[in-house]
Amino acid sequence: MTKRLTTIKDIAKALGISVATVSRAMRDTYDVSAETRKLVLDTAAKMNYRPNFNATGLVKSGTHKIAVIIPAITNYYFSTVITGIQEYALEQNYQVMLYLTNDSAYWETKVVRELSLSSVDGLLACITYETTDFSHFEELVEADMPLVFFDRVPESVKTSVVVQDDYTGACMATEHLIAQGYSKIAHLAGPPGLNLTQQRLRGYLDTLKKHRLESYGVIHSGFSDENGRQDINTLFNGASRPDAIFSVNDRKAFGVVLWLREHGILVGEEVGVIGFTNDPTSKIISPSLSTIAEPAYQIGRKSCEVLIRHIQKQSYPIQQISLLTELIVRESTQRKAVGKGADT
Amino acid sequence: MTKRLTTIKDIAKALGISVATVSRAMRDTYDVSAETRKLVLDTAAKMNYRPNFNATGLVKSGTHKIAVIIPAITNYYFSTVITGIQEYALEQNYQVMLYLTNDSAYWETKVVRELSLSSVDGLLACITYETTDFSHFEELVEADMPLVFFDRVPESVKTSVVVQDDYTGACMATEHLIAQGYSKIAHLAGPPGLNLTQQRLRGYLDTLKKHRLESYGVIHSGFSDENGRQDINTLFNGASRPDAIFSVNDRKAFGVVLWLREHGILVGEEVGVIGFTNDPTSKIISPSLSTIAEPAYQIGRKSCEVLIRHIQKQSYPIQQISLLTELIVRESTQRKAVGKGADT
DNA sequence: TCTGGTTTCGATAACGTTCTCGCTACTATT
DNA sequence: AATAGTAGCGAGAACGTTATCGAAACCAGA
């Protein structure tokens, strides 16, 4: 129950002019004299006027708001993406509404369906790893609501997508392991349904094949460090132990490093580990983690840019943007034995 | 330029009844027969009707949106708080608009000032560490806009606040260090202007005094691990080296641990380190970091709850809520020398 | 059959803004 | 001096919804 705010009418009354003139003076300079324009702007500032977005949105059917739907923000990648989105949006005078699905397909559907179509101009989404039915998104596309996916993207829905180059990143990671002298390489993969899981897996397998190496195991599971612990455990209880691990993301790799350390296995020297993301913690863990850096901030900015283009021009063609990744070499893929002398 | 959406009018026309009846059927059950109500609801679903929030907001002068203004989200504490806010808001059918200030007072002022008062029902804010002038917030309070601060709160503005018990937390941390046998304790403090900096500093000093110990140094700086590295460096280049560090937050403590490790100083055994936050990385770093756990998620939920109370009842009294912290003991404050035998 | 009270619904005005039209008054042209 | 053109402004409709008021329709009681 906030106090009544000053409206355009109040300004008009105070100045003895019509609301139409005030409205015009507020935006463009044409069709209104420079002096009345200045007069209006001054008294508007004096009366502490703020435009009512409900009213403008109603008549112009545009709200200058975009919705971001994302599984979570409590990790480096997602929070950085959001930061990029937020910054670009603010520059373009758009406001962002945040929706967390908590990786639940139920919540995702609910949020997308109940999201009043009239309250936002467009959507930026990253799907949960459970989502298999995309009809709630397809309904949006049919209603001509601008929609852009990033990172985790469905293949069926016909919209613009912005991702990192997962395939090449995985190739780089695997190549690096091989170059460092590891040959029994296993892959801790992500949830099977996800596009990025498939791309990284394919990069891994293709690179192995190129070097005529066999895979020492592929395990699909979630993204947490706990998942990493479990997976490395089953892997090391199996018949043939790997001498290197390529993990689908850094957090899972942290679990691996921790597990190996606890079991007295030297990370790097005995078993190489490489992740994907470049989470800041990868510099803090010891040994520090080699990884494939994702351009998270840029992905945020870029996907927001594409969305706003779609909003402002409905003829803007569908984009398939893939940003480059970068190999970051740290201790977890270094065989220090070389410098250590005749230890083996 | 989305397709025209179905409005309440379309439903009225399709059913041959008035818009008023449709509107009533849509919300309450009184003043409309059960059959027409059902009829309306069914055709509304069939025609894929979504309410236009601009229109409802215009007439009801309430938007069911709240704004969250926060320095950043790329760290554990803030992203977890936001998660709590978001979840509670969604439960109560409120939508969250996110604004990042990037710890810039300029951006904070800009965002708060330009934020159309009419586009949100209330604000949840955490100030930057630069902010010294709070007039942009005071203007909001004068306009009767519901406003709640969390974590970093200004003392001058008369609003509800939700924080963790920083003072007691700092006391617990210092007590723990003393109980573990450390006596030359230094404090790496936060930016001096912040309330939480002062509270934690006071808890540290009071506890020292209680045990008749002297402070081995207090350095104010930012919250990053880089700040931690620099501060420990100046501390160890000084005349009297501390044997324990209480850091205002975990990230800064990470910098300390890393610096000590690089300089061959045994963390825990030679120099105890304790942080504040319970960032997940504190379990990953080695040695693992003792810390004071903050109820970040609960702070998010609680502050959102208080805000919504204020929105729904303007007579709701101003709250001063302080949530409990918890001591988490890990390796960085353990003197293993005891078990190690006659090493010293 | 009439009265009084419900129930159910419709007309219409608001909310704050923009947009379309048209009117006035001024300037320039001949 | 008459006309055409244009700059500047006002009146009113429109956007989609809710709120107020009143009218019809129904029911029960006498």
XYZ file of C-alpha atoms (C1' of nucleotides) in Angstrom:
748
model
C 0.000 0.000 0.000
C 2.497 2.581 -1.110
C 1.695 6.258 -1.253
C 0.094 7.539 -4.424
C 2.802 8.257 -6.917
C 2.907 11.261 -9.187
C 1.506 10.496 -12.595
C 1.634 12.164 -15.908
C -1.738 13.691 -15.119
C -0.417 15.472 -12.063
C 2.306 17.054 -14.132
C -0.197 18.084 -16.764
C -2.459 19.664 -14.162
C 0.420 21.415 -12.450
C 1.513 22.934 -15.735
C -1.935 23.558 -17.164
C -1.259 21.488 -20.269
C -2.644 18.225 -21.586
C -1.429 14.759 -20.680
C -0.647 14.085 -24.315
C 1.888 16.875 -24.385
C 3.507 15.664 -21.218
C 3.703 12.156 -22.610
C 5.320 13.408 -25.797
C 7.741 15.675 -23.990
C 8.803 12.726 -21.916
C 10.034 10.688 -24.864
C 10.705 12.351 -28.178
C 11.511 15.915 -28.944
C 9.364 16.193 -32.066
C 5.903 17.677 -31.976
C 6.668 19.596 -28.828
C 8.536 22.860 -28.346
C 11.892 22.866 -26.654
C 10.694 25.099 -23.858
C 7.630 23.051 -22.845
C 9.779 19.987 -23.103
C 12.265 21.397 -20.677
C 9.461 22.624 -18.452
C 7.902 19.167 -18.327
C 11.179 17.412 -17.662
C 12.048 19.822 -14.875
C 8.748 19.549 -13.055
C 8.786 15.799 -13.589
C 12.100 15.632 -11.781
C 10.838 18.029 -9.146
C 7.719 15.977 -8.504
C 9.811 12.816 -8.479
C 7.943 11.239 -11.355
C 8.503 7.576 -12.273
C 6.835 5.982 -15.274
C 4.271 3.312 -14.522
C 5.439 0.265 -16.417
C 2.097 -1.418 -16.043
C 0.476 1.317 -18.039
C 3.142 1.587 -20.703
C 3.315 -2.164 -20.950
C -0.418 -2.358 -21.362
C -0.610 0.018 -24.276
C 2.649 -0.862 -25.955
C 2.413 -4.581 -25.235
C 6.066 -4.757 -24.361
C 7.440 -4.931 -20.873
C 11.200 -4.646 -21.238
C 11.511 -7.671 -19.009
C 13.103 -11.011 -19.806
C 12.817 -14.214 -17.839
C 15.794 -16.430 -17.096
C 15.000 -20.024 -16.280
C 17.922 -21.952 -14.902
C 18.407 -25.128 -12.845
C 20.403 -23.472 -10.052
C 22.761 -20.603 -9.379
C 24.861 -22.032 -6.581
C 27.745 -22.940 -8.798
C 30.367 -21.016 -10.657
C 29.186 -21.602 -14.196
C 25.546 -20.676 -13.783
C 26.162 -17.707 -11.536
C 28.674 -16.334 -14.012
C 26.317 -16.824 -16.934
C 23.621 -14.937 -15.049
C 26.060 -12.152 -14.342
C 26.702 -11.821 -18.072
C 22.997 -11.872 -18.852
C 22.238 -9.303 -16.183
C 24.925 -6.907 -17.295
C 23.982 -6.965 -20.951
C 20.295 -6.689 -20.129
C 20.828 -3.658 -17.945
C 22.905 -1.990 -20.634
C 20.010 -2.454 -23.030
C 17.517 -1.302 -20.442
C 15.947 -4.688 -19.942
C 15.164 -6.120 -16.553
C 15.682 -9.763 -15.702
C 13.343 -11.994 -13.792
C 14.932 -15.041 -12.243
C 13.370 -18.483 -12.023
C 15.147 -21.468 -10.462
C 13.968 -24.922 -11.409
C 16.239 -26.797 -9.036
C 16.772 -29.333 -11.814
C 13.201 -30.505 -11.498
C 11.300 -31.019 -14.736
C 8.057 -30.588 -12.811
C 9.033 -27.128 -11.617
C 10.353 -26.181 -14.996
C 7.075 -27.032 -16.675
C 5.117 -25.284 -13.967
C 7.161 -22.107 -14.157
C 7.108 -21.935 -17.931
C 3.384 -22.654 -18.146
C 2.316 -20.273 -15.414
C 4.655 -17.555 -16.500
C 2.227 -15.069 -17.828
C 3.169 -14.607 -21.418
C 2.217 -10.983 -21.180
C 4.587 -10.210 -18.361
C 7.843 -10.767 -20.221
C 9.118 -10.000 -23.689
C 11.256 -13.105 -23.984
C 12.817 -16.106 -22.301
C 16.344 -17.347 -21.713
C 16.395 -20.965 -20.630
C 18.722 -23.740 -19.579
C 16.847 -27.013 -19.207
C 17.002 -29.437 -16.305
C 18.754 -32.742 -16.787
C 15.451 -34.490 -16.305
C 13.548 -32.737 -19.058
C 12.551 -35.053 -21.884
C 9.211 -33.553 -22.838
C 9.620 -30.086 -24.284
C 6.003 -29.273 -25.074
C 5.903 -26.431 -22.577
C 8.653 -24.719 -24.545
C 7.112 -25.584 -27.880
C 3.904 -23.871 -26.808
C 5.895 -20.708 -26.285
C 7.452 -20.875 -29.717
C 4.039 -21.371 -31.272
C 2.830 -18.265 -29.491
C 5.779 -16.412 -31.080
C 7.422 -15.766 -27.729
C 11.137 -15.137 -28.275
C 13.111 -17.946 -26.660
C 16.827 -18.682 -26.511
C 18.491 -21.703 -24.919
C 21.998 -21.751 -23.506
C 24.363 -24.468 -22.267
C 21.831 -27.260 -21.949
C 19.780 -27.115 -25.106
C 17.058 -29.375 -26.464
C 17.510 -30.467 -30.043
C 13.851 -30.683 -30.957
C 12.783 -27.122 -30.229
C 13.430 -24.742 -33.105
C 15.020 -21.729 -31.474
C 18.343 -19.967 -31.198
C 20.939 -21.586 -28.957
C 24.189 -20.386 -27.426
C 26.650 -22.954 -26.154
C 30.341 -23.525 -25.652
C 32.022 -25.826 -28.133
C 31.604 -28.960 -26.048
C 32.840 -31.346 -28.677
C 36.119 -29.572 -29.379
C 36.626 -28.971 -25.670
C 36.347 -32.688 -24.991
C 38.757 -33.408 -27.815
C 41.269 -30.974 -26.363
C 40.983 -32.539 -22.929
C 41.494 -36.055 -24.233
C 44.327 -35.020 -26.525
C 46.039 -33.389 -23.585
C 45.794 -36.525 -21.463
C 47.249 -38.584 -24.265
C 50.014 -36.068 -24.872
C 50.925 -36.276 -21.204
C 51.466 -39.984 -21.576
C 48.266 -41.401 -20.154
C 46.697 -44.173 -22.174
C 44.086 -45.894 -20.025
C 41.531 -43.116 -20.046
C 38.042 -43.225 -18.576
C 35.263 -40.648 -18.853
C 32.906 -39.586 -16.109
C 29.996 -38.363 -18.179
C 26.950 -36.268 -17.356
C 23.287 -37.268 -17.359
C 22.674 -39.182 -20.598
C 19.785 -37.068 -21.895
C 21.735 -33.836 -22.155
C 23.143 -32.582 -25.406
C 26.367 -31.442 -23.783
C 26.856 -34.887 -22.285
C 26.634 -36.412 -25.739
C 28.960 -33.855 -27.317
C 31.658 -34.284 -24.680
C 31.337 -38.032 -24.803
C 31.632 -37.991 -28.576
C 34.725 -35.769 -28.409
C 36.285 -38.179 -25.963
C 35.491 -41.285 -28.000
C 36.533 -39.770 -31.326
C 39.874 -38.670 -29.938
C 40.535 -42.103 -28.468
C 39.716 -43.710 -31.791
C 41.991 -41.298 -33.611
C 44.854 -42.505 -31.437
C 43.717 -46.141 -31.601
C 43.107 -46.269 -27.892
C 40.371 -48.070 -26.061
C 38.050 -46.464 -23.550
C 38.657 -47.547 -19.982
C 35.102 -46.890 -19.005
C 32.278 -44.373 -19.297
C 29.940 -43.746 -16.384
C 26.934 -41.486 -16.555
C 25.766 -39.653 -13.452
C 25.031 -36.195 -12.037
C 27.268 -33.151 -11.744
C 28.147 -33.150 -8.038
C 31.467 -33.987 -6.370
C 29.638 -36.789 -4.583
C 28.827 -38.299 -7.976
C 32.505 -38.075 -8.804
C 33.474 -39.962 -5.663
C 31.021 -42.746 -6.332
C 32.011 -43.126 -9.956
C 35.746 -43.257 -9.342
C 35.074 -45.782 -6.624
C 33.218 -48.185 -8.913
C 35.831 -47.575 -11.580
C 38.693 -48.553 -9.265
C 36.857 -51.567 -7.988
C 36.548 -52.853 -11.544
C 38.843 -55.213 -13.375
C 40.949 -52.725 -15.293
C 41.896 -49.501 -13.595
C 42.302 -46.342 -15.674
C 45.364 -44.138 -15.394
C 43.494 -40.957 -16.286
C 40.036 -39.466 -15.836
C 38.279 -36.947 -18.019
C 35.358 -35.584 -16.038
C 32.390 -33.856 -17.660
C 32.767 -30.965 -15.208
C 35.041 -29.652 -12.490
C 32.918 -30.358 -9.442
C 32.816 -34.013 -10.278
C 36.559 -33.941 -10.808
C 36.982 -32.492 -7.315
C 35.327 -35.598 -5.926
C 37.715 -37.713 -7.939
C 40.808 -35.868 -6.725
C 39.650 -36.059 -3.132
C 38.888 -39.772 -3.382
C 42.238 -40.542 -4.958
C 44.066 -38.531 -2.334
C 42.247 -40.296 0.468
C 43.215 -43.632 -1.040
C 46.867 -42.716 -1.248
C 46.915 -42.522 -5.021
C 49.053 -39.704 -6.388
C 47.013 -37.454 -8.615
C 48.961 -36.499 -11.720
C 51.802 -38.903 -11.213
C 49.760 -42.094 -11.034
C 46.373 -40.952 -12.254
C 45.774 -37.861 -14.345
C 42.567 -35.892 -13.889
C 41.067 -33.188 -16.057
C 37.767 -31.374 -15.664
C 35.603 -28.960 -17.619
C 34.441 -25.465 -16.568
C 37.404 -23.739 -14.908
C 35.678 -23.302 -11.570
C 37.828 -21.057 -9.317
C 38.112 -23.932 -6.853
C 40.167 -25.828 -9.417
C 43.044 -23.491 -8.532
C 42.545 -24.045 -4.819
C 42.345 -27.816 -4.695
C 45.662 -29.639 -4.449
C 46.945 -30.756 -6.726
C 45.361 -28.009 -8.785
C 43.035 -29.226 -11.492
C 43.671 -29.057 -15.223
C 40.493 -28.180 -17.032
C 38.745 -26.853 -20.109
C 37.710 -23.254 -19.487
C 34.209 -22.312 -20.551
C 33.434 -18.703 -21.509
C 30.556 -18.530 -19.028
C 30.303 -14.769 -18.831
C 30.399 -14.427 -22.604
C 27.729 -17.075 -22.986
C 25.505 -15.032 -20.717
C 26.088 -11.826 -22.627
C 25.774 -13.440 -26.030
C 22.568 -15.316 -25.333
C 21.022 -12.178 -23.911
C 22.091 -10.266 -26.981
C 20.542 -12.835 -29.302
C 17.320 -12.823 -27.293
C 16.986 -9.053 -27.424
C 17.617 -9.138 -31.171
C 14.771 -11.630 -31.519
C 12.531 -9.428 -29.401
C 13.250 -6.308 -31.384
C 13.050 -7.854 -34.825
C 10.865 -10.863 -35.281
C 12.498 -11.622 -38.608
C 15.908 -12.055 -36.943
C 17.102 -15.464 -38.111
C 17.645 -18.370 -35.743
C 21.207 -18.516 -34.452
C 23.393 -21.479 -33.555
C 26.251 -19.948 -31.633
C 29.148 -21.910 -30.264
C 31.851 -20.160 -28.247
C 35.405 -21.365 -27.941
C 36.838 -23.177 -24.938
C 40.423 -23.156 -23.747
C 42.731 -25.766 -22.263
C 44.122 -24.824 -18.846
C 47.002 -27.034 -17.745
C 47.606 -27.403 -14.018
C 49.135 -29.997 -11.722
C 46.563 -32.778 -11.947
C 47.795 -33.844 -15.370
C 51.531 -33.523 -14.724
C 53.726 -36.573 -14.341
C 56.295 -35.227 -11.936
C 58.106 -38.589 -11.886
C 60.319 -37.332 -14.687
C 61.958 -34.738 -12.525
C 61.900 -36.923 -9.437
C 64.604 -39.285 -10.659
C 64.680 -43.081 -10.530
C 61.634 -43.467 -8.418
C 60.079 -46.167 -10.575
C 5.858 -8.731 -31.588
C 4.098 -11.777 -30.229
C 0.794 -13.013 -31.524
C -2.314 -11.516 -29.975
C -3.107 -13.384 -26.812
C -6.573 -14.391 -25.734
C -8.072 -11.900 -23.326
C -10.923 -11.976 -20.939
C -12.995 -10.283 -23.621
C -12.527 -13.124 -26.055
C -13.785 -15.571 -23.501
C -16.758 -13.351 -22.763
C -17.622 -13.085 -26.443
C -17.198 -16.796 -27.017
C -19.571 -17.568 -24.182
C -21.985 -14.709 -24.753
C -21.537 -13.327 -21.275
C -20.018 -10.142 -19.911
C -16.378 -9.552 -19.133
C -17.282 -8.811 -15.546
C -18.635 -12.292 -15.051
C -15.580 -13.848 -16.618
C -13.347 -11.784 -14.382
C -15.260 -12.862 -11.306
C -15.352 -16.493 -12.314
C -11.623 -16.365 -12.710
C -10.903 -15.459 -9.108
C -13.529 -15.989 -6.440
C -16.446 -18.286 -6.380
C -18.910 -15.825 -4.843
C -21.261 -13.837 -6.983
C -21.155 -16.340 -9.795
C -22.902 -19.651 -10.245
C -20.945 -22.845 -10.104
C -21.853 -23.808 -13.648
C -20.835 -20.553 -15.350
C -17.700 -20.610 -13.289
C -16.815 -24.030 -14.541
C -17.754 -23.039 -18.056
C -15.483 -20.023 -17.941
C -12.585 -21.922 -16.472
C -12.884 -24.647 -19.051
C -12.974 -22.375 -22.061
C -10.208 -20.270 -20.553
C -8.033 -23.361 -20.439
C -9.154 -24.338 -23.926
C -8.322 -20.934 -25.353
C -5.008 -20.975 -23.511
C -5.776 -17.846 -21.554
C -3.064 -16.147 -19.503
C -3.803 -13.131 -17.320
C -2.205 -9.871 -18.370
C -0.243 -8.703 -15.376
C 0.112 -5.234 -16.783
C -3.630 -4.796 -16.664
C -4.140 -6.320 -13.233
C -1.165 -4.422 -11.902
C -2.552 -1.209 -13.284
C -5.910 -1.488 -11.596
C -4.800 -3.163 -8.404
C -1.578 -1.188 -8.124
C 0.343 -4.267 -7.093
C 2.601 -6.274 -9.327
C 3.519 -9.371 -7.310
C 7.112 -8.700 -8.165
C 9.981 -8.016 -5.795
C 13.401 -6.686 -6.656
C 16.581 -8.150 -5.234
C 19.598 -5.860 -5.284
C 22.836 -7.618 -4.496
C 26.538 -6.943 -5.087
C 27.206 -10.219 -6.928
C 26.054 -13.793 -7.188
C 29.274 -15.533 -8.107
C 29.983 -16.761 -4.627
C 28.469 -19.356 -2.399
C 26.862 -17.097 0.167
C 25.005 -14.767 -2.176
C 23.890 -17.423 -4.593
C 22.502 -19.467 -1.725
C 20.674 -16.483 -0.271
C 19.097 -15.823 -3.657
C 18.039 -19.437 -3.867
C 16.228 -19.058 -0.550
C 14.600 -15.829 -1.649
C 13.513 -17.297 -4.950
C 11.989 -20.406 -3.439
C 9.987 -18.575 -0.814
C 8.851 -15.969 -3.331
C 7.629 -18.591 -5.759
C 5.727 -20.372 -3.017
C 3.955 -17.112 -2.273
C 3.372 -16.412 -5.944
C 5.804 -13.542 -6.128
C 8.290 -13.107 -8.924
C 11.884 -12.078 -8.413
C 13.699 -9.420 -10.388
C 17.460 -9.550 -10.077
C 19.803 -6.553 -10.031
C 23.559 -6.898 -9.643
C 25.481 -3.874 -8.444
C 28.915 -5.408 -8.813
C 29.848 -3.727 -5.523
C 29.693 -0.341 -7.165
C 27.888 2.376 -5.235
C 27.313 4.204 -8.496
C 25.428 1.288 -10.006
C 23.533 0.695 -6.817
C 22.276 4.262 -6.739
C 21.452 4.166 -10.423
C 19.512 0.934 -10.199
C 17.563 1.957 -7.119
C 16.749 5.381 -8.504
C 15.748 4.227 -11.946
C 13.867 1.253 -10.719
C 10.366 2.315 -11.460
C 8.609 2.352 -8.143
C 5.480 1.156 -9.822
C 7.037 -1.950 -11.263
C 7.747 -3.771 -8.000
C 5.928 -4.219 -4.737
C 9.033 -4.244 -2.582
C 12.810 -4.437 -2.405
C 15.327 -6.800 -0.872
C 18.780 -5.276 -0.723
C 22.338 -6.012 0.290
C 24.493 -2.899 0.016
C 27.867 -2.607 -1.653
C 30.924 -2.167 0.507
C 31.399 1.268 -0.968
C 28.019 2.688 -0.071
C 28.207 5.502 2.458
C 25.352 7.688 1.258
C 21.998 5.966 1.661
C 19.713 8.678 0.384
C 18.568 6.570 -2.562
C 17.225 4.030 -0.095
C 15.793 6.669 2.195
C 13.785 8.055 -0.701
C 12.191 4.657 -1.085
C 11.246 4.470 2.577
C 9.718 7.920 2.390
C 7.618 6.786 -0.537
C 6.403 3.907 1.650
C 8.058 1.292 -0.530
C 8.605 -1.891 1.514
C 12.329 -2.485 1.890
C 14.302 -5.136 3.738
C 18.071 -5.364 4.057
C 20.013 -8.577 4.552
C 23.629 -9.415 5.399
C 25.154 -6.017 4.723
C 22.801 -3.548 6.334
C 23.031 0.208 6.802
C 22.370 1.437 10.310
C 20.834 4.731 9.407
C 17.912 3.568 7.276
C 14.866 2.644 9.314
C 13.757 -0.680 7.871
C 13.641 -4.357 8.714
C 16.912 -6.238 8.543
C 17.826 -9.927 8.460
C 21.372 -10.933 9.300
C 23.358 -13.749 10.805
C 24.653 -13.212 14.322
C 28.013 -11.856 13.258
C 29.134 -10.841 16.716
C 28.529 -14.209 18.355
C 29.971 -15.986 15.344
C 33.197 -14.016 15.665
C 33.301 -14.790 19.389
C 32.906 -18.495 18.667
C 35.697 -18.416 16.114
C 38.087 -16.632 18.438
C 37.170 -18.806 21.405
C 37.848 -21.871 19.307
C 41.296 -20.653 18.293
C 42.159 -19.954 21.923
C 40.822 -23.323 23.041
C 43.043 -24.992 20.449
C 46.058 -23.383 22.061
C 46.720 -20.477 19.733
C 47.455 -17.213 21.471
C 48.938 -14.818 18.925
C 45.795 -14.191 16.959
C 45.328 -11.744 14.092
C 42.151 -10.768 12.292
C 41.773 -10.200 8.581
C 38.769 -7.910 8.585
C 36.403 -6.773 5.862
C 35.910 -3.302 4.404
C 35.700 -0.910 7.360
C 32.385 0.712 6.493
C 30.337 -2.459 6.699
C 28.256 -3.319 9.727
C 29.243 -6.974 9.582
C 32.912 -6.000 9.537
C 32.428 -4.049 12.743
C 30.437 -6.805 14.432
C 32.976 -9.506 13.648
C 35.840 -7.266 14.640
C 34.123 -6.471 17.925
C 33.490 -10.142 18.643
C 37.154 -10.850 18.006
C 38.417 -8.005 20.213
C 35.974 -8.699 23.041
C 36.934 -12.351 23.172
C 40.629 -11.521 23.218
C 40.063 -9.069 26.049
C 38.045 -11.650 27.954
C 41.082 -13.941 27.831
C 43.531 -11.102 28.463
C 45.185 -11.602 25.118
C 46.524 -8.982 22.793
C 45.604 -8.647 19.154
C 48.387 -9.591 16.775
C 47.060 -7.319 14.092
C 43.890 -6.297 12.297
C 43.948 -5.590 8.583
C 40.975 -4.290 6.667
C 40.555 -5.178 3.000
C 38.186 -6.777 0.499
C 36.647 -10.253 0.468
C 38.720 -12.003 -2.206
C 41.368 -14.700 -1.767
C 43.823 -12.293 -3.352
C 43.144 -9.892 -0.487
C 43.869 -12.746 1.890
C 47.219 -13.439 0.262
C 48.296 -9.815 0.441
C 47.227 -9.382 4.048
C 48.955 -12.505 5.345
C 52.033 -11.412 3.464
C 52.210 -8.017 5.174
C 51.400 -9.700 8.478
C 54.302 -12.159 8.168
C 56.680 -9.470 7.057
C 55.932 -7.543 10.232
C 57.775 -7.652 13.526
C 55.575 -10.094 15.419
C 54.133 -13.030 13.545
C 50.742 -14.382 14.598
C 50.183 -18.075 15.185
C 46.534 -17.959 14.157
C 44.322 -16.079 11.719
C 40.619 -15.358 11.993
C 39.430 -14.277 8.572
C 36.223 -12.333 8.028
C 35.186 -14.827 5.367
C 36.225 -18.110 3.792
C 37.483 -16.909 0.444
C 39.992 -14.674 2.116
C 41.023 -17.584 4.332
C 41.649 -19.662 1.201
C 44.219 -17.109 0.131
C 45.835 -17.359 3.546
C 46.008 -21.154 3.493
C 47.462 -21.162 -0.005
C 50.067 -18.533 0.873
C 51.122 -20.382 4.016
C 51.376 -23.649 2.118
C 53.489 -22.066 -0.592
C 55.817 -20.674 2.058
C 56.248 -24.034 3.730
C 54.342 -23.105 6.839
C 52.182 -25.902 8.190
C 48.568 -24.794 8.436
C 47.024 -25.980 11.678
C 50.202 -27.173 13.293
C 52.127 -23.922 13.051
C 49.448 -21.424 12.157
C 45.741 -21.962 12.778
C 43.249 -20.524 10.291
C 39.519 -20.113 10.647
C 37.059 -18.522 8.233
C 33.434 -17.456 8.143
C 30.694 -18.638 5.724
C 31.134 -22.388 5.260
C 31.749 -22.176 1.552
C 31.778 -25.719 0.040
C 35.356 -25.150 -1.061
C 36.395 -25.105 2.604
C 35.943 -28.878 2.554
C 37.972 -29.233 -0.615
C 41.011 -27.147 0.244
C 43.757 -28.940 2.119
C 44.034 -28.749 4.944
C 40.287 -28.317 5.145
C 39.171 -25.047 6.637
C 37.496 -24.589 10.000
C 34.800 -21.964 9.758
C 31.656 -20.373 11.117
C 28.684 -21.601 9.109
C 26.175 -18.963 8.038
C 22.533 -19.941 7.444
C 22.554 -18.417 3.959
C 19.514 -20.233 2.622
C 17.479 -19.401 5.707
C 18.519 -15.772 5.514
C 17.147 -15.682 1.994
C 13.847 -17.266 2.953
C 13.434 -15.209 6.088
C 14.163 -11.866 4.513
C 11.758 -12.638 1.705
C 9.125 -13.615 4.248
C 9.563 -10.367 6.165
C 9.371 -8.359 2.961
C 6.151 -10.000 1.846
C 4.667 -9.400 5.293
C 5.493 -5.722 4.914
C 3.944 -5.663 1.472
C 0.741 -7.286 2.588
C 0.289 -5.341 5.809
C 1.742 -1.885 5.987
C 1.348 -1.862 9.741
C 3.679 -4.844 10.091
C 6.287 -3.713 12.622
C 9.950 -3.311 11.715
C 11.929 -6.485 12.377
C 15.516 -6.960 13.501
C 16.202 -10.606 12.831
C 19.467 -12.316 13.625
C 19.954 -15.978 12.727
C 22.332 -18.314 14.508
C 25.712 -19.382 13.194
C 27.538 -22.617 13.904
C 31.169 -23.535 14.508
C 32.517 -26.106 12.068
C 35.830 -27.602 13.123
C 38.111 -28.966 10.408
C 41.833 -29.491 9.936
C 43.056 -25.924 9.682
C 42.734 -25.392 13.437
C 44.105 -28.770 14.557
C 47.531 -29.061 16.132
C 48.499 -32.503 14.951
C 51.885 -32.246 16.723
C 50.327 -33.949 19.711
C 49.758 -37.187 17.871
C 52.903 -36.892 15.824
C 55.210 -37.632 18.726
C 58.487 -35.913 19.591
C 58.719 -33.896 16.455
C 59.401 -30.652 18.243
C -50.584 -12.690 -5.652
C -47.726 -9.672 -3.605
C -43.605 -8.464 -0.917
C -38.888 -8.721 0.451
C -34.572 -10.853 0.170
C -31.077 -13.408 -2.343
C -28.395 -14.830 -6.075
C -26.400 -13.966 -10.386
C -25.076 -11.156 -13.709
C -24.230 -6.747 -16.926
C -22.840 -1.714 -17.771
C -19.631 1.299 -16.934
C -15.974 3.801 -14.833
C -11.564 3.566 -13.401
C -6.060 2.533 -13.479
C -1.751 5.463 -16.269
C -0.044 5.594 -20.449
C 0.358 6.066 -25.719
C -1.649 6.972 -30.199
C -4.552 8.931 -33.684
C -6.763 12.537 -35.172
C -7.802 17.139 -35.604
C -7.660 21.928 -34.312
C -5.327 26.323 -33.642
C -1.804 29.711 -34.519
C 2.130 30.923 -36.625
C 5.350 31.295 -40.686
C 6.440 31.484 -45.518
C 5.071 32.092 -50.205
C 2.905 34.437 -53.896
C -3.287 40.318 -48.309
C -4.690 35.790 -49.168
C -3.413 31.059 -49.033
C -0.852 26.945 -47.995
C 1.969 24.651 -45.007
C 3.660 23.361 -40.530
C 4.735 23.407 -35.639
C 2.557 22.705 -31.286
C -0.866 21.146 -28.701
C -5.543 18.987 -26.922
C -9.486 15.620 -26.983
C -10.526 11.187 -26.731
C -10.058 6.297 -27.661
C -7.536 2.297 -26.630
C -4.802 -1.424 -23.924
C -6.906 -5.673 -20.349
C -8.400 -5.957 -16.078
C -11.074 -5.046 -11.581
C -14.596 -2.572 -8.794
C -18.924 -0.396 -8.069
C -23.422 -0.146 -8.670
C -27.581 -1.541 -9.994
C -30.881 -4.617 -12.545
C -32.950 -8.776 -13.450
C -34.278 -13.384 -11.994
C -35.423 -16.389 -8.655
C -37.168 -17.985 -4.172
C -39.718 -18.127 0.149
C -43.232 -16.511 3.133
C -47.674 -14.536 3.937
